[in-house]
Amino acid sequence: MWVKHLMPASLGRIDGQMTYIQSGRQQTLQTGARGLTLVELMVVVAILGVTASIASVAYNGYIDTANVNSARKQIIVMSLAIKEYYEQYHHYPASLAAVDLATVKDPWGYPYHYLNIATADTGEVRKDHNLVPLNTDFDLYSSGKDGKSTPPLTAAASRDDVVRANNGGYVGLASNY
């Protein structure tokens, strides 16, 4: 540190500056406080803005993933209740109300969609990109973040749906199926 090298006789004060002599040279230190310039302040604000936008995107991605996982778990639990109904009555329920699940909402606040394949019209059945029905027992799905859905998974409105397919062998995003 420079203070150790100073000799007490070498310090002096001239016009708000502190001068000292070190190794035969005169050095000057500014003693007045220096504030931020407008450009420096703008750079700091820009850095904070970029950091906040990156954090916001990451947080939204985390929330979306958490909501999809929550919907997946709810669909699995609801499927078990529907299968228990089948074991007891030897047919699938006509609606979610028959298994006391009509009021259950997905993480985005929308009701789940249920369709008994045995009693449904072929046009109502959800199909994959090869137009093959997703299930042979029942359809159960969430309409996803946008709340919109159409029967084929290839439709833009269905890409964010959380679907049950392969008779429960797959539960996840329609875009990943």
PDB file of C-alpha atoms in Angstrom:
ATOM      1  CA  MET A   1       0.000   0.000   0.000  1.00  0.00           C
ATOM      2  CA  TRP A   2       1.361   3.431  -0.871  1.00  0.00           C
ATOM      3  CA  VAL A   3       0.876   4.869   2.641  1.00  0.00           C
ATOM      4  CA  LYS A   4       3.702   2.726   4.050  1.00  0.00           C
ATOM      5  CA  HIS A   5       6.170   4.313   1.654  1.00  0.00           C
ATOM      6  CA  LEU A   6       5.334   7.913   2.527  1.00  0.00           C
ATOM      7  CA  MET A   7       7.479   9.988   4.760  1.00  0.00           C
ATOM      8  CA  PRO A   8       5.511  12.319   7.059  1.00  0.00           C
ATOM      9  CA  ALA A   9       7.439  15.367   5.846  1.00  0.00           C
ATOM     10  CA  SER A  10       6.544  14.683   2.227  1.00  0.00           C
ATOM     11  CA  LEU A  11       2.761  15.281   2.496  1.00  0.00           C
ATOM     12  CA  GLY A  12       1.245  18.612   1.553  1.00  0.00           C
ATOM     13  CA  ARG A  13      -2.145  20.014   0.547  1.00  0.00           C
ATOM     14  CA  ILE A  14      -2.678  22.348  -2.424  1.00  0.00           C
ATOM     15  CA  ASP A  15      -6.152  23.352  -3.738  1.00  0.00           C
ATOM     16  CA  GLY A  16      -8.123  20.222  -2.725  1.00  0.00           C
ATOM     17  CA  GLN A  17      -5.376  17.866  -3.833  1.00  0.00           C
ATOM     18  CA  MET A  18      -3.003  15.847  -1.737  1.00  0.00           C
ATOM     19  CA  THR A  19       0.566  15.676  -2.955  1.00  0.00           C
ATOM     20  CA  TYR A  20       3.363  13.460  -1.782  1.00  0.00           C
ATOM     21  CA  ILE A  21       6.816  12.540  -2.872  1.00  0.00           C
ATOM     22  CA  GLN A  22       7.691   8.912  -3.449  1.00  0.00           C
ATOM     23  CA  SER A  23      10.991   7.706  -4.874  1.00  0.00           C
ATOM     24  CA  GLY A  24      11.968  11.249  -5.819  1.00  0.00           C
ATOM     25  CA  ARG A  25       8.777  11.935  -7.866  1.00  0.00           C
ATOM     26  CA  GLN A  26       5.866  14.115  -6.954  1.00  0.00           C
ATOM     27  CA  GLN A  27       2.481  12.327  -7.054  1.00  0.00           C
ATOM     28  CA  THR A  28      -0.948  13.975  -6.834  1.00  0.00           C
ATOM     29  CA  LEU A  29      -4.099  12.387  -5.406  1.00  0.00           C
ATOM     30  CA  GLN A  30      -7.566  13.846  -5.897  1.00  0.00           C
ATOM     31  CA  THR A  31      -9.371  14.170  -2.554  1.00  0.00           C
ATOM     32  CA  GLY A  32     -12.757  15.304  -3.902  1.00  0.00           C
ATOM     33  CA  ALA A  33     -15.474  12.654  -4.477  1.00  0.00           C
ATOM     34  CA  ARG A  34     -16.272  11.861  -8.108  1.00  0.00           C
ATOM     35  CA  GLY A  35     -19.873  10.963  -9.090  1.00  0.00           C
ATOM     36  CA  LEU A  36     -21.236   8.818 -11.924  1.00  0.00           C
ATOM     37  CA  THR A  37     -21.515  10.379 -15.340  1.00  0.00           C
ATOM     38  CA  LEU A  38     -24.740  10.049 -17.327  1.00  0.00           C
ATOM     39  CA  VAL A  39     -23.105   7.535 -19.697  1.00  0.00           C
ATOM     40  CA  GLU A  40     -21.954   5.343 -16.812  1.00  0.00           C
ATOM     41  CA  LEU A  41     -25.414   5.461 -15.293  1.00  0.00           C
ATOM     42  CA  MET A  42     -26.982   4.489 -18.634  1.00  0.00           C
ATOM     43  CA  VAL A  43     -24.577   1.540 -18.967  1.00  0.00           C
ATOM     44  CA  VAL A  44     -25.513   0.324 -15.475  1.00  0.00           C
ATOM     45  CA  VAL A  45     -29.242   0.626 -16.247  1.00  0.00           C
ATOM     46  CA  ALA A  46     -28.753  -1.235 -19.555  1.00  0.00           C
ATOM     47  CA  ILE A  47     -26.878  -4.071 -17.819  1.00  0.00           C
ATOM     48  CA  LEU A  48     -29.621  -4.338 -15.189  1.00  0.00           C
ATOM     49  CA  GLY A  49     -32.280  -4.389 -17.919  1.00  0.00           C
ATOM     50  CA  VAL A  50     -30.587  -7.189 -19.860  1.00  0.00           C
ATOM     51  CA  THR A  51     -30.053  -9.192 -16.676  1.00  0.00           C
ATOM     52  CA  ALA A  52     -33.709  -8.738 -15.672  1.00  0.00           C
ATOM     53  CA  SER A  53     -34.979  -9.828 -19.092  1.00  0.00           C
ATOM     54  CA  ILE A  54     -32.809 -12.965 -19.052  1.00  0.00           C
ATOM     55  CA  ALA A  55     -33.997 -13.780 -15.538  1.00  0.00           C
ATOM     56  CA  SER A  56     -37.629 -13.233 -16.579  1.00  0.00           C
ATOM     57  CA  VAL A  57     -37.344 -15.623 -19.535  1.00  0.00           C
ATOM     58  CA  ALA A  58     -35.685 -18.257 -17.360  1.00  0.00           C
ATOM     59  CA  TYR A  59     -38.344 -17.864 -14.653  1.00  0.00           C
ATOM     60  CA  ASN A  60     -41.201 -18.134 -17.162  1.00  0.00           C
ATOM     61  CA  GLY A  61     -39.638 -21.288 -18.599  1.00  0.00           C
ATOM     62  CA  TYR A  62     -39.396 -22.742 -15.106  1.00  0.00           C
ATOM     63  CA  ILE A  63     -43.062 -21.913 -14.393  1.00  0.00           C
ATOM     64  CA  ASP A  64     -44.183 -23.479 -17.696  1.00  0.00           C
ATOM     65  CA  THR A  65     -42.251 -26.678 -16.957  1.00  0.00           C
ATOM     66  CA  ALA A  66     -43.689 -26.840 -13.441  1.00  0.00           C
ATOM     67  CA  ASN A  67     -47.243 -26.395 -14.774  1.00  0.00           C
ATOM     68  CA  VAL A  68     -46.779 -29.148 -17.381  1.00  0.00           C
ATOM     69  CA  ASN A  69     -45.425 -31.510 -14.720  1.00  0.00           C
ATOM     70  CA  SER A  70     -48.344 -30.690 -12.434  1.00  0.00           C
ATOM     71  CA  ALA A  71     -50.841 -31.381 -15.240  1.00  0.00           C
ATOM     72  CA  ARG A  72     -49.083 -34.689 -16.016  1.00  0.00           C
ATOM     73  CA  LYS A  73     -49.401 -35.795 -12.389  1.00  0.00           C
ATOM     74  CA  GLN A  74     -53.065 -34.781 -12.233  1.00  0.00           C
ATOM     75  CA  ILE A  75     -53.833 -36.697 -15.434  1.00  0.00           C
ATOM     76  CA  ILE A  76     -52.144 -39.819 -14.052  1.00  0.00           C
ATOM     77  CA  VAL A  77     -54.139 -39.616 -10.799  1.00  0.00           C
ATOM     78  CA  MET A  78     -57.380 -38.935 -12.656  1.00  0.00           C
ATOM     79  CA  SER A  79     -56.684 -41.895 -14.984  1.00  0.00           C
ATOM     80  CA  LEU A  80     -56.347 -44.164 -11.953  1.00  0.00           C
ATOM     81  CA  ALA A  81     -59.736 -42.994 -10.657  1.00  0.00           C
ATOM     82  CA  ILE A  82     -61.303 -43.644 -14.074  1.00  0.00           C
ATOM     83  CA  LYS A  83     -59.749 -47.136 -14.207  1.00  0.00           C
ATOM     84  CA  GLU A  84     -61.063 -47.891 -10.709  1.00  0.00           C
ATOM     85  CA  TYR A  85     -64.515 -46.886 -11.943  1.00  0.00           C
ATOM     86  CA  TYR A  86     -64.059 -49.307 -14.861  1.00  0.00           C
ATOM     87  CA  GLU A  87     -63.054 -52.124 -12.501  1.00  0.00           C
ATOM     88  CA  GLN A  88     -66.180 -51.555 -10.429  1.00  0.00           C
ATOM     89  CA  TYR A  89     -68.775 -50.975 -13.186  1.00  0.00           C
ATOM     90  CA  HIS A  90     -67.141 -52.721 -16.220  1.00  0.00           C
ATOM     91  CA  HIS A  91     -67.454 -49.619 -18.416  1.00  0.00           C
ATOM     92  CA  TYR A  92     -65.815 -46.227 -18.482  1.00  0.00           C
ATOM     93  CA  PRO A  93     -67.722 -43.255 -17.066  1.00  0.00           C
ATOM     94  CA  ALA A  94     -69.663 -41.015 -19.403  1.00  0.00           C
ATOM     95  CA  SER A  95     -68.051 -37.911 -17.892  1.00  0.00           C
ATOM     96  CA  LEU A  96     -65.630 -36.791 -15.196  1.00  0.00           C
ATOM     97  CA  ALA A  97     -68.612 -35.970 -12.985  1.00  0.00           C
ATOM     98  CA  ALA A  98     -69.242 -39.723 -12.536  1.00  0.00           C
ATOM     99  CA  VAL A  99     -65.890 -40.007 -10.726  1.00  0.00           C
ATOM    100  CA  ASP A 100     -66.210 -36.651  -8.900  1.00  0.00           C
ATOM    101  CA  LEU A 101     -63.531 -34.990 -11.039  1.00  0.00           C
ATOM    102  CA  ALA A 102     -65.637 -32.542 -13.037  1.00  0.00           C
ATOM    103  CA  THR A 103     -64.483 -29.537 -10.988  1.00  0.00           C
ATOM    104  CA  VAL A 104     -60.759 -30.296 -11.175  1.00  0.00           C
ATOM    105  CA  LYS A 105     -58.876 -27.576 -13.062  1.00  0.00           C
ATOM    106  CA  ASP A 106     -55.506 -27.830 -14.754  1.00  0.00           C
ATOM    107  CA  PRO A 107     -52.622 -25.581 -13.576  1.00  0.00           C
ATOM    108  CA  TRP A 108     -53.717 -22.867 -16.009  1.00  0.00           C
ATOM    109  CA  GLY A 109     -57.253 -22.810 -14.587  1.00  0.00           C
ATOM    110  CA  TYR A 110     -59.027 -24.681 -17.397  1.00  0.00           C
ATOM    111  CA  PRO A 111     -61.130 -27.845 -16.953  1.00  0.00           C
ATOM    112  CA  TYR A 112     -59.711 -31.181 -18.060  1.00  0.00           C
ATOM    113  CA  HIS A 113     -61.228 -32.803 -21.145  1.00  0.00           C
ATOM    114  CA  TYR A 114     -62.486 -36.383 -21.009  1.00  0.00           C
ATOM    115  CA  LEU A 115     -63.916 -38.563 -23.738  1.00  0.00           C
ATOM    116  CA  ASN A 116     -65.136 -42.152 -23.457  1.00  0.00           C
ATOM    117  CA  ILE A 117     -63.900 -43.692 -26.719  1.00  0.00           C
ATOM    118  CA  ALA A 118     -66.601 -46.415 -26.723  1.00  0.00           C
ATOM    119  CA  THR A 119     -69.428 -43.872 -26.834  1.00  0.00           C
ATOM    120  CA  ALA A 120     -67.736 -41.103 -28.850  1.00  0.00           C
ATOM    121  CA  ASP A 121     -68.044 -40.188 -32.494  1.00  0.00           C
ATOM    122  CA  THR A 122     -64.883 -40.894 -34.477  1.00  0.00           C
ATOM    123  CA  GLY A 123     -64.498 -37.175 -35.234  1.00  0.00           C
ATOM    124  CA  GLU A 124     -64.163 -36.355 -31.528  1.00  0.00           C
ATOM    125  CA  VAL A 125     -61.312 -38.787 -30.865  1.00  0.00           C
ATOM    126  CA  ARG A 126     -57.827 -37.259 -30.532  1.00  0.00           C
ATOM    127  CA  LYS A 127     -55.401 -38.436 -33.212  1.00  0.00           C
ATOM    128  CA  ASP A 128     -51.635 -38.343 -33.658  1.00  0.00           C
ATOM    129  CA  HIS A 129     -49.773 -37.065 -36.737  1.00  0.00           C
ATOM    130  CA  ASN A 130     -50.607 -40.322 -38.580  1.00  0.00           C
ATOM    131  CA  LEU A 131     -54.304 -39.828 -37.780  1.00  0.00           C
ATOM    132  CA  VAL A 132     -54.254 -42.845 -35.468  1.00  0.00           C
ATOM    133  CA  PRO A 133     -56.339 -42.476 -32.292  1.00  0.00           C
ATOM    134  CA  LEU A 134     -54.203 -41.776 -29.204  1.00  0.00           C
ATOM    135  CA  ASN A 135     -56.135 -44.205 -27.008  1.00  0.00           C
ATOM    136  CA  THR A 136     -58.561 -47.084 -27.300  1.00  0.00           C
ATOM    137  CA  ASP A 137     -60.105 -46.715 -23.829  1.00  0.00           C
ATOM    138  CA  PHE A 138     -60.586 -42.980 -23.069  1.00  0.00           C
ATOM    139  CA  ASP A 139     -59.059 -39.595 -23.814  1.00  0.00           C
ATOM    140  CA  LEU A 140     -58.035 -37.345 -20.944  1.00  0.00           C
ATOM    141  CA  TYR A 141     -56.096 -34.139 -21.527  1.00  0.00           C
ATOM    142  CA  SER A 142     -55.456 -30.560 -20.543  1.00  0.00           C
ATOM    143  CA  SER A 143     -55.839 -27.864 -23.181  1.00  0.00           C
ATOM    144  CA  GLY A 144     -52.564 -26.340 -21.974  1.00  0.00           C
ATOM    145  CA  LYS A 145     -51.406 -22.807 -21.431  1.00  0.00           C
ATOM    146  CA  ASP A 146     -53.485 -21.242 -24.213  1.00  0.00           C
ATOM    147  CA  GLY A 147     -56.702 -23.052 -23.212  1.00  0.00           C
ATOM    148  CA  LYS A 148     -57.343 -24.048 -26.839  1.00  0.00           C
ATOM    149  CA  SER A 149     -57.322 -27.482 -28.426  1.00  0.00           C
ATOM    150  CA  THR A 150     -58.401 -29.372 -31.517  1.00  0.00           C
ATOM    151  CA  PRO A 151     -58.523 -33.161 -32.081  1.00  0.00           C
ATOM    152  CA  PRO A 152     -55.378 -33.600 -34.243  1.00  0.00           C
ATOM    153  CA  LEU A 153     -52.148 -33.096 -32.279  1.00  0.00           C
ATOM    154  CA  THR A 154     -50.530 -31.493 -35.317  1.00  0.00           C
ATOM    155  CA  ALA A 155     -52.793 -28.439 -35.061  1.00  0.00           C
ATOM    156  CA  ALA A 156     -51.158 -25.312 -33.630  1.00  0.00           C
ATOM    157  CA  ALA A 157     -53.817 -25.032 -30.912  1.00  0.00           C
ATOM    158  CA  SER A 158     -52.961 -28.545 -29.664  1.00  0.00           C
ATOM    159  CA  ARG A 159     -49.165 -28.300 -29.460  1.00  0.00           C
ATOM    160  CA  ASP A 160     -49.189 -27.141 -25.811  1.00  0.00           C
ATOM    161  CA  ASP A 161     -51.817 -29.674 -24.673  1.00  0.00           C
ATOM    162  CA  VAL A 162     -50.854 -32.171 -21.990  1.00  0.00           C
ATOM    163  CA  VAL A 163     -52.224 -35.468 -23.292  1.00  0.00           C
ATOM    164  CA  ARG A 164     -52.655 -39.050 -22.218  1.00  0.00           C
ATOM    165  CA  ALA A 165     -51.766 -41.407 -25.092  1.00  0.00           C
ATOM    166  CA  ASN A 166     -51.131 -45.109 -25.703  1.00  0.00           C
ATOM    167  CA  ASN A 167     -53.771 -45.960 -23.072  1.00  0.00           C
ATOM    168  CA  GLY A 168     -51.722 -44.224 -20.411  1.00  0.00           C
ATOM    169  CA  GLY A 169     -48.292 -45.311 -21.672  1.00  0.00           C
ATOM    170  CA  TYR A 170     -47.472 -41.662 -22.426  1.00  0.00           C
ATOM    171  CA  VAL A 171     -48.543 -38.591 -20.502  1.00  0.00           C
ATOM    172  CA  GLY A 172     -46.940 -35.315 -21.533  1.00  0.00           C
ATOM    173  CA  LEU A 173     -46.870 -32.470 -24.017  1.00  0.00           C
ATOM    174  CA  ALA A 174     -48.580 -33.132 -27.325  1.00  0.00           C
ATOM    175  CA  SER A 175     -45.630 -31.500 -29.115  1.00  0.00           C
ATOM    176  CA  ASN A 176     -43.315 -34.205 -27.699  1.00  0.00           C
ATOM    177  CA  TYR A 177     -45.535 -37.128 -28.678  1.00  0.00           C
TER     178      TYR A 177
END
